[in-house]
Coordinates of C-alpha atoms in Angstrom, one line a residue:
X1479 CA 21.8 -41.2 32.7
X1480 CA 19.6 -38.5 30.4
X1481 CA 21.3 -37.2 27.7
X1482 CA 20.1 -33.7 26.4
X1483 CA 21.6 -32.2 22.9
X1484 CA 20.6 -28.8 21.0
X1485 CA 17.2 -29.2 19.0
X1486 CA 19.7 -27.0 16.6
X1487 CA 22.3 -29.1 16.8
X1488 CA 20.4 -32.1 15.6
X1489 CA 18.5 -30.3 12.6
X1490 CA 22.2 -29.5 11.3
X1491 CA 23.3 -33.0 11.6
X1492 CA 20.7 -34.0 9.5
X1493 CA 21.8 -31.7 6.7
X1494 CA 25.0 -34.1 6.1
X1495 CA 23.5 -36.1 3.9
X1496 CA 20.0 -36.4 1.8
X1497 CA 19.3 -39.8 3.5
X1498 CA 19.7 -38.2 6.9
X1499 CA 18.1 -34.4 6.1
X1500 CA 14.5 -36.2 5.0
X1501 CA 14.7 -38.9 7.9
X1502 CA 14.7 -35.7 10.3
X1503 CA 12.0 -34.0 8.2
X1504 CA 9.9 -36.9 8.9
X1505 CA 10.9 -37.0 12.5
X1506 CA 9.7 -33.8 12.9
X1507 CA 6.6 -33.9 11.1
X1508 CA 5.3 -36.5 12.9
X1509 CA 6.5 -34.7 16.2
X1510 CA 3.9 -31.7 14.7
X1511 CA 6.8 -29.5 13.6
X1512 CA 5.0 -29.0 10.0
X1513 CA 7.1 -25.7 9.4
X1514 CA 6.1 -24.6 5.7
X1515 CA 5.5 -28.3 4.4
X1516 CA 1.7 -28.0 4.4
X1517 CA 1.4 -24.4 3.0
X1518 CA 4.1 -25.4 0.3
X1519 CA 2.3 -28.7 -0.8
X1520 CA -1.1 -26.9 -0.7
X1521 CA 0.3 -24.6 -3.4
X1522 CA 1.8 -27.4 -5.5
X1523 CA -1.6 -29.3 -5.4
X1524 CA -3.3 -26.1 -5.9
X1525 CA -1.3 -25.6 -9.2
X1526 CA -1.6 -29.1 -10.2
X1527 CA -5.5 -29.2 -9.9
X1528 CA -6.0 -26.0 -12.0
X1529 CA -3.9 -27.2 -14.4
X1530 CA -5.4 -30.1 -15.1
X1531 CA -8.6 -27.5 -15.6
X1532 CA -7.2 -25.0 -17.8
X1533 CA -3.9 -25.3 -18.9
X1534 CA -3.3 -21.1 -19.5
X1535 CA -3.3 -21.5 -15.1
X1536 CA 0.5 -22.2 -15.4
X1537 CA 1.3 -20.1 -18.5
X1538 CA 4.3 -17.8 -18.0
X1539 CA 1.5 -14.4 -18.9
X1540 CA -0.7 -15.9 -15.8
X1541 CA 2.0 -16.3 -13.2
X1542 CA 3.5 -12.9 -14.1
X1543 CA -0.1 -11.3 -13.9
X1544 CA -0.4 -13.5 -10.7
X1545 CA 2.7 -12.4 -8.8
X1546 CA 1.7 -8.9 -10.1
X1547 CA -1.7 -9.4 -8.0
X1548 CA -0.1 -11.0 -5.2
X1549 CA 2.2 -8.2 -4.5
X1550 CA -0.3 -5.4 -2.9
X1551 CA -1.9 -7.3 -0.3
X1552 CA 1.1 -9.2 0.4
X1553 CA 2.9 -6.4 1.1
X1554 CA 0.1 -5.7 3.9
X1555 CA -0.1 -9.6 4.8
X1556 CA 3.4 -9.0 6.3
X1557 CA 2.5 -6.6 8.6
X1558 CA 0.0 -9.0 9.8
X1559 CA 2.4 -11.3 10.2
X1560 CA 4.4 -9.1 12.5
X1561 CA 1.3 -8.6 14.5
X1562 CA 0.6 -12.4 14.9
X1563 CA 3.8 -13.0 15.8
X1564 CA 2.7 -11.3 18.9
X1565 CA -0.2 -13.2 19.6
X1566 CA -2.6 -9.8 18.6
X1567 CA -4.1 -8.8 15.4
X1568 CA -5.0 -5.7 13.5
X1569 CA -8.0 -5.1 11.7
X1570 CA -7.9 -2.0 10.1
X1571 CA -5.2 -2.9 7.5
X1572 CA -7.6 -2.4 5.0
X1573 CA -8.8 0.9 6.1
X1574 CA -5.2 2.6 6.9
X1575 CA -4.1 0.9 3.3
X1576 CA -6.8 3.1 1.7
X1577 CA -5.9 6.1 3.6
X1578 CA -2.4 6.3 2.8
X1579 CA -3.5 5.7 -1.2
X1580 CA -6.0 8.2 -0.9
X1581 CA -3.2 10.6 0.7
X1582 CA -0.4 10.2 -1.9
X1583 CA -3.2 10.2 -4.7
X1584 CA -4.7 13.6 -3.5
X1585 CA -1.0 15.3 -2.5
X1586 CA 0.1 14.4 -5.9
X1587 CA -2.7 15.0 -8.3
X1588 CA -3.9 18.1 -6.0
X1589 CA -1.7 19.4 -4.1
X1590 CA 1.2 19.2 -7.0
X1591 CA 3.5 17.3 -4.0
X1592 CA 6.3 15.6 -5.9
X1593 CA 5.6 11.7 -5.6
X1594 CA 8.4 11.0 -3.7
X1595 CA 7.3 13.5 -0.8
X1596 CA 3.5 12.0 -1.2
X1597 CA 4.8 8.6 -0.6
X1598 CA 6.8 9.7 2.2
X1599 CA 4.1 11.9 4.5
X1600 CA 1.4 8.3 3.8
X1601 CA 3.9 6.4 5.0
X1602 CA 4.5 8.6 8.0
X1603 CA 0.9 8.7 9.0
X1604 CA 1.0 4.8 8.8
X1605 CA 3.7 4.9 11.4
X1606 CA 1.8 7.1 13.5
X1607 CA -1.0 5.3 13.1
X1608 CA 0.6 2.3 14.5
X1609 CA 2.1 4.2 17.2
X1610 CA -1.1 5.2 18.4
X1611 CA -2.4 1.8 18.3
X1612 CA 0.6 0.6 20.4
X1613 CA 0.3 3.3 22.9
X1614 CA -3.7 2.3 23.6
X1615 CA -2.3 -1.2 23.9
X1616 CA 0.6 -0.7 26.2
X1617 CA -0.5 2.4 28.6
X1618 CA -4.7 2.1 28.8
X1619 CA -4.7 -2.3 28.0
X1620 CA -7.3 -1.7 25.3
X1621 CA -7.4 -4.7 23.4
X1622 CA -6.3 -4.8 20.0
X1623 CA -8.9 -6.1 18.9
X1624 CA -11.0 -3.0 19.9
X1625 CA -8.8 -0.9 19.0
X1626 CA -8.2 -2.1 15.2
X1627 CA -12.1 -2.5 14.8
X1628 CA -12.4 1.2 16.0
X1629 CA -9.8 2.0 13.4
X1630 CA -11.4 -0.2 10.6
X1631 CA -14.5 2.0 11.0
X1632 CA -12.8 5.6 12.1
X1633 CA -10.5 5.4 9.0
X1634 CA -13.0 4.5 6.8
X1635 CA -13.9 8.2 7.5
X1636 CA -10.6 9.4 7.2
X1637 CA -10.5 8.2 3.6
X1638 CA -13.5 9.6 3.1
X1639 CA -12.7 12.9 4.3
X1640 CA -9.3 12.9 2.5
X1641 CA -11.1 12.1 -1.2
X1642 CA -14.0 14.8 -0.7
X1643 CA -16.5 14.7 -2.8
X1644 CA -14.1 13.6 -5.4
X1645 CA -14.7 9.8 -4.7
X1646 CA -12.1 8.6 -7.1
X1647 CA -8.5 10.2 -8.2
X1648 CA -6.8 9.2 -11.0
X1649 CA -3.3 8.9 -11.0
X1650 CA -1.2 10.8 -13.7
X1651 CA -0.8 8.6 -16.4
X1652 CA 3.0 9.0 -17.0
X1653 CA 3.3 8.9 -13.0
X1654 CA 6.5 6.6 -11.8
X1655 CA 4.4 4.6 -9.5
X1656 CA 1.9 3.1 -12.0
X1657 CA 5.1 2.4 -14.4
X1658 CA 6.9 0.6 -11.4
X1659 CA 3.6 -1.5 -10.2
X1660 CA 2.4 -2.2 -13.7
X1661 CA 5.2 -1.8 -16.7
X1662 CA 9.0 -2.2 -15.0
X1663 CA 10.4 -5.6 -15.6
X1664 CA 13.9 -6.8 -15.1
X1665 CA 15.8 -7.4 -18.6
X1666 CA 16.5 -11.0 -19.2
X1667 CA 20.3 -10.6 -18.7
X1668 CA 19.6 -9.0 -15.3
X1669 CA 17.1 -11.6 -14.2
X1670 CA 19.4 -14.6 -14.4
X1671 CA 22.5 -12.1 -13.2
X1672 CA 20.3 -11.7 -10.1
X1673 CA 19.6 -15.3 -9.6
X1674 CA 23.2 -16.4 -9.6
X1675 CA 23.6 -13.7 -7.2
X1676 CA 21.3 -14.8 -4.5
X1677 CA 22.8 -18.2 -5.1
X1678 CA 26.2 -17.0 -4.0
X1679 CA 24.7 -14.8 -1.2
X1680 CA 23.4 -17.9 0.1
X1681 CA 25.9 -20.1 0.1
X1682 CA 28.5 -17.5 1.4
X1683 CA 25.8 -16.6 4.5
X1684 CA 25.8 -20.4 5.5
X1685 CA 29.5 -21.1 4.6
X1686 CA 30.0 -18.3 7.1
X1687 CA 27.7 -20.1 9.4
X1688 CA 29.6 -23.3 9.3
X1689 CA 33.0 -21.8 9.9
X1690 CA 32.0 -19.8 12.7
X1691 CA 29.8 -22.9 14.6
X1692 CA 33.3 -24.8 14.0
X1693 CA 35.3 -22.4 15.5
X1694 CA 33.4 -22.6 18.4
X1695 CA 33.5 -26.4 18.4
X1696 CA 29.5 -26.7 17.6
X1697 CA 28.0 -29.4 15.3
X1698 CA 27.6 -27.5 11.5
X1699 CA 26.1 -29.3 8.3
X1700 CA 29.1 -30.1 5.7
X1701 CA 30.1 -28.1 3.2
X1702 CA 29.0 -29.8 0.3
X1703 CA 25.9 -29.6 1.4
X1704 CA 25.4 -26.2 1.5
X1705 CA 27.0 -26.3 -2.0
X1706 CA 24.3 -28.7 -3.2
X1707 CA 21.4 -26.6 -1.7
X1708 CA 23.2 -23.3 -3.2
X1709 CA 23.3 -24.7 -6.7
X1710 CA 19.6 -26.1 -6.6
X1711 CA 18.5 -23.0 -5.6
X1712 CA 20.3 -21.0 -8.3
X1713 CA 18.9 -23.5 -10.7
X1714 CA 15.4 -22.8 -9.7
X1715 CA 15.9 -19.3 -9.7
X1716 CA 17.1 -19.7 -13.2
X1717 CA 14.5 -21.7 -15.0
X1718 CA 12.3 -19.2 -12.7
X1719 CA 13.8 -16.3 -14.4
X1720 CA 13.7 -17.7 -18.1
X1721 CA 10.3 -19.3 -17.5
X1722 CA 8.4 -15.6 -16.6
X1723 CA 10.5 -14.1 -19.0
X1724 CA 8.8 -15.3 -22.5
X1725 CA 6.1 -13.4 -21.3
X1726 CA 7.0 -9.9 -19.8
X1727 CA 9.6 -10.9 -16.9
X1728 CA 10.4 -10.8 -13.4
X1729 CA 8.7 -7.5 -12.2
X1730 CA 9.7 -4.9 -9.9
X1731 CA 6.8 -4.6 -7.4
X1732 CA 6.8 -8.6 -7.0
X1733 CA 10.3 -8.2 -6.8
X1734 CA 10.2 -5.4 -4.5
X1735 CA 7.9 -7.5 -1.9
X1736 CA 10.1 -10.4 -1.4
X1737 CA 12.9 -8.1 -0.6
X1738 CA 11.2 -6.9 1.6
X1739 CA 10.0 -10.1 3.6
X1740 CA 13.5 -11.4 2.7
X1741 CA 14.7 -8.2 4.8
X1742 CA 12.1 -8.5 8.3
X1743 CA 12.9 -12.4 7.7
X1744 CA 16.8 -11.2 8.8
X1745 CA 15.5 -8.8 11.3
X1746 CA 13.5 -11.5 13.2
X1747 CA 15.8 -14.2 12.7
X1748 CA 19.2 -11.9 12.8
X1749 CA 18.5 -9.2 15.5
X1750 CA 17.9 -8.8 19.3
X1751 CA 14.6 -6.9 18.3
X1752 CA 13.5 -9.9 16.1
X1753 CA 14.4 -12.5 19.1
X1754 CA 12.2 -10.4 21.0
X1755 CA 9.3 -10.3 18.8
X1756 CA 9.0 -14.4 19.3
X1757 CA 9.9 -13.8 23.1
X1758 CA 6.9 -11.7 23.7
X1759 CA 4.5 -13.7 21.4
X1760 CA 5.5 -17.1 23.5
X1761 CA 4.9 -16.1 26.7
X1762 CA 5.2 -12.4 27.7
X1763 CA 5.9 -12.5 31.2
X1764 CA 8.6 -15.0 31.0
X1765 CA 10.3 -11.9 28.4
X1766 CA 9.6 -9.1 30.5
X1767 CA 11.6 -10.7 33.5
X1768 CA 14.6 -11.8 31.0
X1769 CA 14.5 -7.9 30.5
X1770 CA 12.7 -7.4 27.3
X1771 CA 11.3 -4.0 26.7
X1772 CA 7.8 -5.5 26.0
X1773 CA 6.1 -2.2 25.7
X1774 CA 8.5 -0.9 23.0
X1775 CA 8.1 -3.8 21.2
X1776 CA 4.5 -3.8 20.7
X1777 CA 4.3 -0.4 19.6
X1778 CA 7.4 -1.1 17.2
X1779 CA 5.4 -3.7 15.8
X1780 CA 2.0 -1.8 15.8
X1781 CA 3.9 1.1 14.2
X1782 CA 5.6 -1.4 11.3
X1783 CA 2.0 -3.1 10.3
X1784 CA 0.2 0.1 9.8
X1785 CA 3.3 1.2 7.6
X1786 CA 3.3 -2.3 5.4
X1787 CA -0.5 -1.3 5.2
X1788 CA 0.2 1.8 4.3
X1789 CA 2.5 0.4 1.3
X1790 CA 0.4 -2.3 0.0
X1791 CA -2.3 0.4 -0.9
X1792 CA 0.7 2.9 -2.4
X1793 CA 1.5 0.2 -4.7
X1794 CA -2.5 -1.0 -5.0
X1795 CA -2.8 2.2 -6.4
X1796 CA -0.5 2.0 -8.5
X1797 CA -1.4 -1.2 -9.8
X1798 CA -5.0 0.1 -10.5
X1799 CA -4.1 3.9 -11.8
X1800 CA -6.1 5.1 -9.1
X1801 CA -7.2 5.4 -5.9
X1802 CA -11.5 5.6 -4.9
X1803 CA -13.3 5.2 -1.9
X1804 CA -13.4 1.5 -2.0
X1805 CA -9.9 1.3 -2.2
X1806 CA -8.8 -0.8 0.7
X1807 CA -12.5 -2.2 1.3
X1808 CA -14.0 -5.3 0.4
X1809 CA -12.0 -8.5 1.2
X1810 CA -8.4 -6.7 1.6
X1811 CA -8.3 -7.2 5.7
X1812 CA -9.5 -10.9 5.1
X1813 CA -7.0 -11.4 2.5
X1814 CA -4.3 -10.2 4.5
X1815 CA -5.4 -11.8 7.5
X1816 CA -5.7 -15.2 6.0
X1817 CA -2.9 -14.9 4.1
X1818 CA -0.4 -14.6 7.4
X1819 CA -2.2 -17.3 8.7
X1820 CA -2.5 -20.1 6.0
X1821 CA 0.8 -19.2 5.2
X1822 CA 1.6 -20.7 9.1
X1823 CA 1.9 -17.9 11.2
X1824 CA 0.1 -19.4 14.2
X1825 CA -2.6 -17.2 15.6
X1826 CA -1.4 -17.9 19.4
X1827 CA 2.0 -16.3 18.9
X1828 CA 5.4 -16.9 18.9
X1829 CA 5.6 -19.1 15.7
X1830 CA 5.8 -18.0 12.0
X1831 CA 7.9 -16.9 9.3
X1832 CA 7.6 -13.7 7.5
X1833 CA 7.5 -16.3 3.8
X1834 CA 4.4 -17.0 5.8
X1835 CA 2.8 -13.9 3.9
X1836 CA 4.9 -15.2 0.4
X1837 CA 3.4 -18.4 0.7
X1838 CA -0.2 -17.2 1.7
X1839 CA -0.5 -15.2 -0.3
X1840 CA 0.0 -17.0 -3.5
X1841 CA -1.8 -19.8 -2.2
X1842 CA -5.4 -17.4 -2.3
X1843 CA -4.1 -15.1 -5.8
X1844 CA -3.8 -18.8 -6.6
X1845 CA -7.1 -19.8 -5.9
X1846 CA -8.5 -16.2 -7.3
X1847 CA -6.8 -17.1 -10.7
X1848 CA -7.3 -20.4 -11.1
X1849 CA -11.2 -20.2 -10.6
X1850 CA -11.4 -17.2 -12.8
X1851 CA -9.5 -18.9 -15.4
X1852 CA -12.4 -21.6 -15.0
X1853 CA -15.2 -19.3 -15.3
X1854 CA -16.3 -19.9 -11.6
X1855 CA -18.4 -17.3 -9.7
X1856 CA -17.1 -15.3 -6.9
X1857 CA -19.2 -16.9 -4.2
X1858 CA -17.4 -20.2 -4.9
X1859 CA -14.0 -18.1 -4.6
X1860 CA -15.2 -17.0 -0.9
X1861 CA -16.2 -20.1 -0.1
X1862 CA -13.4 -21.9 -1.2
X1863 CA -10.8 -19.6 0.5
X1864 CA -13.0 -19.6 4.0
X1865 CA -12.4 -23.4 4.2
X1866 CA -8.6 -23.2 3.2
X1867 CA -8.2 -20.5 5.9
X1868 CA -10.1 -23.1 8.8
X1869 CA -7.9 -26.3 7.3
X1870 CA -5.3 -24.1 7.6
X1871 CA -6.1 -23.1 11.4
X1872 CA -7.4 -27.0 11.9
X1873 CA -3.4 -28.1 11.1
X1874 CA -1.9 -24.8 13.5

């Protein structure tokens, strides 16, 4: 007689007790189930090593200027992720995120456009943008990789066009944008008010979880474990919190870019859209006869990365004072790109995590601050991040 059980079911046994949730985590690991663990321990070592070179690596200053950093290209990483997820990719992240920087710059400084509207009519164009990429995909079969490359170059132009023979805009110096990417920290009281917050959000969200999977006669974890796990993580939070702040504090881009992959981490996980997005990146004939509206879910997802990319060069602006015609070049697609994927979103589709571009991405602002903090030249950076990107593709 077989006996089949819930892959679910059994993860949320193993949550009854420590002994039981790290015999299961082993289990699966050596089933090839590696979830976050190598990305996670990749930072940890990554930390520990430059360290041990230069102790101002882990200063509270450097991790504030680091998650600072992390914050613009991140915020484009997770629309890459989205696009992975799909089993496609997008190229022109770079290009479309110096676009919409070089629009808000130019309607705000030129065209006397209040910010907010500036913000708004990039961010538009970033949607159509993506739109247009999805339609090519869905109604002609263009590849996306044809299509991105097309963009990469064609709005490379655009930015051009839009800065003139300007070549670089300066923000205004008392403009709201460069105070929130550069100068807007939480107070301390606020930080560790927050913390305990997400705590309790937590633990209410799986306490909620527990009583509805008993209600329906499922197997749940115990309460007291999702007690423990709530209390650790408000813990963390809190040394976190106090930690950053003796230096300048928890800032509100940073803070602002994990809400946000905190948010399209409940949309994939939550939704019927987000089940779809993994549906179509597994196999996409198997969700188009279980009556998934493939089409509209590639050009939602098109749409939604050329958007991210549109933000992460708002705020890279921002975080620079101004906006010029390299904005958006040099290694920004590759740094998005290999965030999303050494952060574990597979390049095949169907598996990933939008922390993927959390994790990625401080794994390479990681690598960027640590060998600058060592006095290491920026071939060594390129080189070093090109063979963390192939381990990284090696384990997937």
């Amino acid at each position: 007689m077989t006996t089949t059980y819930d892959k679910t079911d059994e993860r949320l046994l193993e949550s009854e007790s420590p002994r039981a949730a790290l015999s299961g985590f082993g289990r699966r690991i050596r089933s090839g189930d590696l979830g976050m663990a190598p990305v996670v321990i990749g930072l940890v070592l990554i930390w520990v090593i430059f360290f041990l070179q230069n102790d101002r690596f882990l200063s509270s200053r450097n991790l504030v200027n680091l998650s600072l950093d992390s914050a613009t290209i991140g915020m484009i990483s997770l629309g890459i992720v989205l696009v992975l997820l799909l089993g496609e990719i997008d190229l022109s992240v770079g290009s479309v995120s110096g676009v919409g920087g070089s629009i808000m710059a130019v309607l705000l400084v030129y065209q006397g456009w209040p910010l907010l509207s500036a913000i708004l009519l990039a961010l538009a164009v970033g949607v159509a943008i993506g739109t247009f990429y999805g339609l090519l995909f869905t109604q002609f079969g263009v590849p996306s990789f044809v299509i991105t490359l097309a963009g990469l170059l064609a709005f490379l132009g655009v930015q051009l066009w839009v800065l003139g023979s300007r070549g670089t805009v300066n923000l205004p110096v008392d403009s709201w944008i460069i105070e929130f990417a550069n100068f807007k920290f939480l107070s301390d009281p606020v930080s560790y008010a927050l913390a305990v917050v997400i705590g309790l959000a937590y633990l209410g969200t799986r306490l909620r979880t527990i009583q509805r999977r008993r209600a329906a006669n499922l197997s749940a974890p115990s309460f007291r474990g999702a007690v423990i796990k709530a209390v650790l993580m408000v813990a963390a939070l809190l040394f976190g919190a106090w930690y950053l702040n003796q230096d300048r504090g928890v800032g509100y881009m940073p803070l602002f870019w994990v809400a946000m992959i905190v948010a399209v981490d409940l949309v994939l996980r939550r939704t019927r859209f987000g089940r779809s997005v993994y549906a179509v990146g597994g196999n996409e004939e198997a969700a188009r006869r279980a009556g998934v509206p493939v089409n509209r879910v590639y050009i939602t997802v098109f749409a939604a990365a050329s958007t991210f990319a549109v933000l992460g060069g708002i705020l890279a602006a921002g975080r620079l004072q101004s906006v010029a015609q390299s904005s958006g070049g040099t290694d920004t697609n590759l740094m998005a790109i290999a965030a999303a994927v050494i952060g574990g979103t597979s390049l095949f589709g169907g598996r990933g995590s939008a922390y993927a571009a959390l994790f990625g991405m401080l794994v390479l602002q990681s690598i960027t601050s640590g060998l600058n903090l060592i006095g290491v030249e920026a071939e060594v950076r390129y080189i070093v991040t090109g063979a963390v990107l192939l381990l990284a593709v090696t384990i997937d």
